[in-house]
Amino acid sequence: MRHQLTFLWRLAGCKSASVLRTAITVLIASVLISGCMLRVAYEQLDWLTLWYADDYLDLSKPQKATAKAAIVELLDWHRTTQLPRYLQISNQLLEQIGKPMSPAFLECEFNEFVGVLDDSLLKVSPDIAALLESLGDAQVTHLSARLARENKEMESDYSGSSREERRRKQDKAIMRVFRRYVGRLDGTQEEMIRKATAEFHDLSAEWLQRRTQWQNEFRQLLDVRKTDPDFAARVTTLFVDQNQFDSPDYRRRVEENKVRAFAMIADVLGSLSDAQTRHLRKRLATDSADMAILIRRGANHPDAGEPAAPDRSALSRSGSMGSSVNSTEKYRTRCGAEERT
């Protein structure tokens, strides 16, 4: 699942470079597109997130206790403020089943999804910065070694094979996600996907280079975790600013890939049989129902209150976040009724 999501995340030009972004992306997206019941999986996110953090950071018992408390608070906030946004996305897609879905509409819905993830990053970044600040030198060494092992796996997947081998893996990952939502694809639909991905720019080498550059910046930042008064703000900027290491040429090719990807998805959805359409409607309806149940459970929680919004002030003070910080509002404005027709 993790490699499937990474393929799709890279395809759309999103960052998976940071430990935090990878963890949140993989855990939340795994819940949203996994085969198990969404509400059951969501209820396990607390220990899954703690396990993921411990795998990277080798946490001590006090650090685990602190991290667990922060995770519980984050998930309460997420259930109350972010799940309704996921529910809106799911319902908007559900409303369009059986109608033409334009690439522009699909892009807007995807960007809404990314916007929710970024708001989660903004919310959790202060707690992550505090946890990173508490790390000892041995834990930083453990993290570096963990990332080095992961880099070797990534290099094997993305640069250690031919372009055709990478494209075949990508095609399989995309088809697997489609099958989860619409059932078995026919030969014509699979050919649609292969024909579209053949036109994608192969960004594997550049993506790996950006990942390495991000990690170098991250390691340098960890070196001053106990001495830099702006450490927390710098952590947030590093985690949330999605494009800071991108060249103009790379961004151009990413955007071209996105255009082709959303056109491909629209074409496949437009080709669904009646049985596939029923499968998709049932899957999205089940997801929406599960999210509604989770939201109601959160509202009935005895400690439920009015959660605070993510603090964007640290980012605005950094002066480097511009379009990334305000992306959620921009995408919500763009995803109007005219995009869904």
Short mmCIF file of C-alpha atoms in Angstrom, two decimals:
data_model
loop_
_atom_site.label_atom_id
_atom_site.label_comp_id
_atom_site.label_asym_id
_atom_site.label_seq_id
_atom_site.Cartn_x
_atom_site.Cartn_y
_atom_site.Cartn_z
CA MET A 1 0.00 0.00 0.00
CA ARG A 2 2.75 2.44 0.92
CA HIS A 3 4.50 2.17 -2.46
CA GLN A 4 1.18 2.43 -4.33
CA LEU A 5 0.41 5.69 -2.54
CA THR A 6 3.91 7.02 -3.12
CA PHE A 7 3.57 6.40 -6.87
CA LEU A 8 0.28 8.29 -6.97
CA TRP A 9 1.55 11.08 -4.71
CA ARG A 10 4.59 11.60 -6.93
CA LEU A 11 2.41 11.47 -10.01
CA ALA A 12 0.45 14.45 -8.74
CA GLY A 13 3.58 16.37 -7.75
CA CYS A 14 3.07 16.19 -3.99
CA LYS A 15 5.82 15.83 -1.44
CA SER A 16 6.50 12.60 0.35
CA ALA A 17 9.97 13.65 1.40
CA SER A 18 9.41 14.39 5.06
CA VAL A 19 8.93 11.76 7.72
CA LEU A 20 5.88 13.61 9.02
CA ARG A 21 4.30 14.16 5.63
CA THR A 22 4.93 10.53 4.69
CA ALA A 23 3.43 9.28 7.94
CA ILE A 24 0.29 11.41 7.76
CA THR A 25 -0.14 10.83 4.04
CA VAL A 26 0.28 7.08 4.21
CA LEU A 27 -1.75 6.55 7.37
CA ILE A 28 -4.71 8.77 6.49
CA ALA A 29 -4.74 7.90 2.80
CA SER A 30 -4.40 4.20 3.63
CA VAL A 31 -7.50 4.50 5.76
CA LEU A 32 -9.39 6.34 3.05
CA ILE A 33 -8.55 3.92 0.21
CA SER A 34 -7.93 0.66 2.04
CA GLY A 35 -10.12 -2.35 1.63
CA CYS A 36 -11.23 -2.51 5.26
CA MET A 37 -14.11 -0.66 6.84
CA LEU A 38 -13.08 2.97 7.10
CA ARG A 39 -14.40 3.63 10.60
CA VAL A 40 -12.66 0.53 11.97
CA ALA A 41 -9.33 1.55 10.43
CA TYR A 42 -9.72 5.17 11.57
CA GLU A 43 -10.18 4.05 15.17
CA GLN A 44 -6.73 2.40 14.99
CA LEU A 45 -4.87 5.53 13.84
CA ASP A 46 -3.69 6.41 17.35
CA TRP A 47 -1.50 3.36 17.83
CA LEU A 48 -0.59 3.18 14.13
CA THR A 49 0.73 6.73 14.22
CA LEU A 50 2.65 6.09 17.44
CA TRP A 51 4.12 2.89 15.97
CA TYR A 52 5.18 4.76 12.84
CA ALA A 53 6.84 7.54 14.86
CA ASP A 54 8.61 5.03 17.10
CA ASP A 55 9.89 3.14 14.06
CA TYR A 56 11.65 6.27 12.84
CA LEU A 57 12.67 7.85 16.15
CA ASP A 58 13.15 4.96 18.64
CA LEU A 59 11.22 6.84 21.31
CA SER A 60 11.85 6.53 25.03
CA LYS A 61 8.94 5.75 27.38
CA PRO A 62 8.44 9.42 28.40
CA GLN A 63 8.61 10.48 24.74
CA LYS A 64 6.04 7.83 23.82
CA ALA A 65 3.71 9.09 26.53
CA THR A 66 4.07 12.67 25.29
CA ALA A 67 3.62 11.61 21.67
CA LYS A 68 0.55 9.50 22.53
CA ALA A 69 -1.12 12.43 24.27
CA ALA A 70 -0.41 14.69 21.29
CA ILE A 71 -1.73 12.06 18.86
CA VAL A 72 -4.98 11.63 20.81
CA GLU A 73 -5.49 15.39 20.81
CA LEU A 74 -4.70 15.60 17.09
CA LEU A 75 -7.13 12.81 16.19
CA ASP A 76 -9.90 14.39 18.28
CA TRP A 77 -9.32 17.63 16.37
CA HIS A 78 -9.11 15.78 13.07
CA ARG A 79 -12.35 13.90 13.69
CA THR A 80 -14.19 17.11 14.55
CA THR A 81 -12.78 19.53 11.98
CA GLN A 82 -11.22 17.54 9.13
CA LEU A 83 -13.43 14.50 8.70
CA PRO A 84 -16.37 16.76 7.76
CA ARG A 85 -14.18 18.09 4.94
CA TYR A 86 -13.36 14.56 3.77
CA LEU A 87 -17.07 13.79 3.98
CA GLN A 88 -17.83 16.78 1.78
CA ILE A 89 -15.31 15.59 -0.80
CA SER A 90 -16.78 12.08 -0.75
CA ASN A 91 -20.33 13.39 -1.06
CA GLN A 92 -19.39 15.69 -3.93
CA LEU A 93 -17.91 12.73 -5.78
CA LEU A 94 -20.94 10.63 -4.90
CA GLU A 95 -23.25 13.26 -6.37
CA GLN A 96 -21.36 13.12 -9.66
CA ILE A 97 -21.46 9.37 -10.17
CA GLY A 98 -23.21 8.64 -13.43
CA LYS A 99 -22.54 12.17 -14.67
CA PRO A 100 -19.53 13.43 -16.61
CA MET A 101 -16.62 14.28 -14.29
CA SER A 102 -14.33 16.84 -15.82
CA PRO A 103 -10.57 16.82 -15.16
CA ALA A 104 -10.97 20.26 -13.57
CA PHE A 105 -13.49 18.91 -11.06
CA LEU A 106 -11.30 15.94 -10.18
CA GLU A 107 -8.30 18.21 -9.71
CA CYS A 108 -10.29 20.43 -7.38
CA GLU A 109 -11.42 17.46 -5.30
CA PHE A 110 -7.86 16.13 -5.09
CA ASN A 111 -6.54 19.55 -4.09
CA GLU A 112 -9.18 19.72 -1.37
CA PHE A 113 -7.82 16.41 -0.09
CA VAL A 114 -4.26 17.75 -0.12
CA GLY A 115 -5.46 20.91 1.62
CA VAL A 116 -6.89 18.85 4.48
CA LEU A 117 -3.58 17.02 4.82
CA ASP A 118 -1.67 20.30 4.91
CA ASP A 119 -3.94 21.68 7.61
CA SER A 120 -3.25 18.54 9.62
CA LEU A 121 0.46 19.18 9.20
CA LEU A 122 0.01 22.75 10.38
CA LYS A 123 -1.87 21.54 13.42
CA VAL A 124 0.61 18.86 14.44
CA SER A 125 3.87 20.66 13.55
CA PRO A 126 4.35 22.36 16.96
CA ASP A 127 4.05 19.00 18.73
CA ILE A 128 6.39 17.38 16.22
CA ALA A 129 8.92 20.18 16.69
CA ALA A 130 8.79 19.69 20.46
CA LEU A 131 9.31 15.95 20.05
CA LEU A 132 12.22 16.46 17.66
CA GLU A 133 13.76 18.97 20.06
CA SER A 134 13.72 16.32 22.79
CA LEU A 135 15.64 13.77 20.73
CA GLY A 136 19.05 12.65 21.89
CA ASP A 137 22.02 12.26 19.57
CA ALA A 138 21.54 8.47 19.42
CA GLN A 139 17.94 8.92 18.31
CA VAL A 140 18.99 11.34 15.58
CA THR A 141 21.52 8.75 14.42
CA HIS A 142 18.77 6.10 14.45
CA LEU A 143 16.54 8.36 12.35
CA SER A 144 19.32 9.01 9.84
CA ALA A 145 19.98 5.29 9.50
CA ARG A 146 16.26 4.59 9.07
CA LEU A 147 16.02 7.18 6.30
CA ALA A 148 19.15 5.81 4.62
CA ARG A 149 17.59 2.32 4.46
CA GLU A 150 14.40 3.79 3.07
CA ASN A 151 16.36 5.74 0.46
CA LYS A 152 17.95 2.53 -0.79
CA GLU A 153 14.50 0.98 -1.19
CA MET A 154 13.29 4.05 -3.05
CA GLU A 155 16.31 4.03 -5.34
CA SER A 156 15.68 0.37 -6.12
CA ASP A 157 12.06 1.12 -6.98
CA TYR A 158 12.54 4.33 -8.93
CA SER A 159 16.07 4.58 -10.31
CA GLY A 160 17.36 1.01 -10.16
CA SER A 161 15.17 -0.11 -13.03
CA SER A 162 14.42 0.98 -16.57
CA ARG A 163 11.83 3.58 -17.44
CA GLU A 164 9.57 0.81 -18.77
CA GLU A 165 9.86 -1.20 -15.56
CA ARG A 166 9.03 1.86 -13.49
CA ARG A 167 6.06 2.63 -15.71
CA ARG A 168 4.75 -0.94 -15.38
CA LYS A 169 4.93 -0.64 -11.59
CA GLN A 170 3.16 2.69 -11.77
CA ASP A 171 0.45 1.27 -14.02
CA LYS A 172 -0.15 -1.61 -11.63
CA ALA A 173 -0.41 0.78 -8.67
CA ILE A 174 -2.91 2.99 -10.47
CA MET A 175 -5.01 0.04 -11.65
CA ARG A 176 -5.02 -1.41 -8.14
CA VAL A 177 -6.49 1.79 -6.72
CA PHE A 178 -9.09 1.92 -9.50
CA ARG A 179 -10.10 -1.69 -8.79
CA ARG A 180 -10.72 -0.88 -5.13
CA TYR A 181 -13.32 1.65 -6.16
CA VAL A 182 -14.87 0.37 -9.39
CA GLY A 183 -14.08 -3.35 -9.42
CA ARG A 184 -12.33 -5.20 -12.22
CA LEU A 185 -11.19 -3.04 -15.14
CA ASP A 186 -11.76 -4.23 -18.68
CA GLY A 187 -9.04 -4.35 -21.33
CA THR A 188 -10.03 -1.06 -22.88
CA GLN A 189 -9.83 0.74 -19.54
CA GLU A 190 -6.44 -0.77 -18.74
CA GLU A 191 -5.21 0.36 -22.14
CA MET A 192 -6.50 3.89 -21.39
CA ILE A 193 -4.27 3.93 -18.33
CA ARG A 194 -1.21 2.55 -20.11
CA LYS A 195 -1.63 4.98 -23.00
CA ALA A 196 -1.95 7.94 -20.63
CA THR A 197 1.01 7.03 -18.41
CA ALA A 198 3.19 6.58 -21.50
CA GLU A 199 2.87 10.35 -21.94
CA PHE A 200 3.91 11.18 -18.37
CA HIS A 201 7.29 12.77 -17.75
CA ASP A 202 9.56 10.35 -15.88
CA LEU A 203 10.46 12.41 -12.80
CA SER A 204 11.95 9.60 -10.73
CA ALA A 205 15.54 10.88 -10.71
CA GLU A 206 14.52 14.44 -9.88
CA TRP A 207 12.10 13.26 -7.21
CA LEU A 208 14.82 11.24 -5.51
CA GLN A 209 17.17 14.21 -5.73
CA ARG A 210 14.57 16.48 -4.09
CA ARG A 211 14.01 13.88 -1.39
CA THR A 212 17.74 13.80 -0.65
CA GLN A 213 17.92 17.60 -0.61
CA TRP A 214 15.00 17.78 1.80
CA GLN A 215 16.60 15.23 4.11
CA ASN A 216 19.90 17.11 4.11
CA GLU A 217 18.05 20.26 5.16
CA PHE A 218 16.19 18.28 7.81
CA ARG A 219 19.39 16.81 9.26
CA GLN A 220 21.02 20.24 9.39
CA LEU A 221 17.96 21.55 11.20
CA LEU A 222 18.13 18.71 13.73
CA ASP A 223 21.71 19.70 14.52
CA VAL A 224 20.44 23.00 15.95
CA ARG A 225 17.24 21.62 17.54
CA LYS A 226 18.31 22.61 21.05
CA THR A 227 19.91 25.97 20.20
CA ASP A 228 17.85 27.65 17.48
CA PRO A 229 14.98 29.76 18.94
CA ASP A 230 13.20 29.55 15.56
CA PHE A 231 13.46 25.77 15.39
CA ALA A 232 9.69 25.13 15.62
CA ALA A 233 8.85 27.67 12.90
CA ARG A 234 11.59 26.27 10.65
CA VAL A 235 10.28 22.73 11.16
CA THR A 236 6.80 23.81 10.11
CA THR A 237 8.09 25.62 7.04
CA LEU A 238 10.23 22.66 6.01
CA PHE A 239 7.37 20.20 6.39
CA VAL A 240 4.56 22.19 4.81
CA ASP A 241 6.21 24.21 2.03
CA GLN A 242 5.73 21.72 -0.77
CA ASN A 243 7.72 23.34 -3.54
CA GLN A 244 10.70 25.05 -1.95
CA PHE A 245 13.29 22.78 -3.60
CA ASP A 246 11.66 22.66 -7.03
CA SER A 247 13.19 24.13 -10.16
CA PRO A 248 10.81 25.93 -12.57
CA ASP A 249 11.37 23.18 -15.14
CA TYR A 250 10.50 20.47 -12.65
CA ARG A 251 7.30 22.26 -11.61
CA ARG A 252 6.34 22.67 -15.26
CA ARG A 253 6.67 18.95 -15.90
CA VAL A 254 4.83 18.12 -12.68
CA GLU A 255 1.93 20.31 -13.74
CA GLU A 256 1.88 18.68 -17.17
CA ASN A 257 1.75 15.26 -15.51
CA LYS A 258 -1.13 16.41 -13.33
CA VAL A 259 -3.11 17.58 -16.35
CA ARG A 260 -2.61 14.22 -18.04
CA ALA A 261 -3.37 12.27 -14.87
CA PHE A 262 -6.69 13.97 -14.18
CA ALA A 263 -7.66 13.62 -17.85
CA MET A 264 -6.89 9.89 -17.60
CA ILE A 265 -9.01 9.50 -14.46
CA ALA A 266 -11.88 11.39 -16.09
CA ASP A 267 -11.66 9.16 -19.18
CA VAL A 268 -11.71 5.95 -17.14
CA LEU A 269 -14.61 7.14 -14.98
CA GLY A 270 -16.47 8.15 -18.11
CA SER A 271 -16.10 4.61 -19.47
CA LEU A 272 -17.55 2.74 -16.46
CA SER A 273 -20.08 0.01 -17.04
CA ASP A 274 -23.33 -0.08 -15.06
CA ALA A 275 -21.82 -2.69 -12.72
CA GLN A 276 -18.69 -0.58 -12.17
CA THR A 277 -20.81 2.51 -11.54
CA ARG A 278 -22.81 0.62 -8.90
CA HIS A 279 -19.57 -0.59 -7.33
CA LEU A 280 -18.21 2.95 -7.15
CA ARG A 281 -21.47 4.35 -5.76
CA LYS A 282 -21.63 1.67 -3.09
CA ARG A 283 -17.99 2.20 -2.09
CA LEU A 284 -18.30 5.98 -1.79
CA ALA A 285 -21.65 5.71 -0.01
CA THR A 286 -20.11 3.31 2.51
CA ASP A 287 -17.16 5.66 3.05
CA SER A 288 -19.51 8.62 3.53
CA ALA A 289 -21.65 6.68 5.99
CA ASP A 290 -18.58 5.61 7.98
CA MET A 291 -17.27 9.18 8.13
CA ALA A 292 -20.67 10.44 9.30
CA ILE A 293 -20.65 7.86 12.10
CA LEU A 294 -17.12 8.85 13.15
CA ILE A 295 -18.08 12.52 13.19
CA ARG A 296 -21.14 11.83 15.36
CA ARG A 297 -19.05 9.78 17.76
CA GLY A 298 -16.62 12.67 18.06
CA ALA A 299 -19.45 15.13 18.73
CA ASN A 300 -20.74 12.88 21.52
CA HIS A 301 -17.31 12.53 23.13
CA PRO A 302 -17.40 13.96 26.69
CA ASP A 303 -14.24 16.00 26.07
CA ALA A 304 -15.39 17.37 22.73
CA GLY A 305 -15.21 21.12 22.50
CA GLU A 306 -14.62 23.77 19.88
CA PRO A 307 -11.23 22.82 18.41
CA ALA A 308 -8.81 25.54 17.46
CA ALA A 309 -7.90 26.04 13.83
CA PRO A 310 -4.34 25.35 12.69
CA ASP A 311 -1.97 28.21 13.50
CA ARG A 312 -0.81 29.67 10.19
CA SER A 313 0.95 32.62 11.83
CA ALA A 314 4.30 30.87 12.05
CA LEU A 315 4.18 30.24 8.35
CA SER A 316 3.19 33.76 7.45
CA ARG A 317 6.04 35.05 9.61
CA SER A 318 8.48 32.87 7.66
CA GLY A 319 7.49 34.70 4.49
CA SER A 320 8.02 31.65 2.32
CA MET A 321 4.72 29.86 2.26
CA GLY A 322 2.57 32.06 0.00
CA SER A 323 0.49 29.87 -2.27
CA SER A 324 0.94 26.74 -0.16
CA VAL A 325 -0.55 28.19 3.02
CA ASN A 326 -3.69 29.52 1.39
CA SER A 327 -4.19 26.52 -0.87
CA THR A 328 -7.21 25.14 0.97
CA GLU A 329 -9.24 28.32 0.60
CA LYS A 330 -8.18 28.70 -3.03
CA TYR A 331 -9.18 25.17 -3.94
CA ARG A 332 -12.48 25.40 -2.09
CA THR A 333 -13.31 28.49 -4.14
CA ARG A 334 -12.33 26.79 -7.38
CA CYS A 335 -14.37 23.65 -6.72
CA GLY A 336 -17.69 25.31 -7.43
CA ALA A 337 -20.72 23.85 -9.14
CA GLU A 338 -19.39 24.93 -12.52
CA GLU A 339 -16.44 22.53 -12.11
CA ARG A 340 -18.78 19.60 -11.49
CA THR A 341 -20.73 19.92 -14.73
#
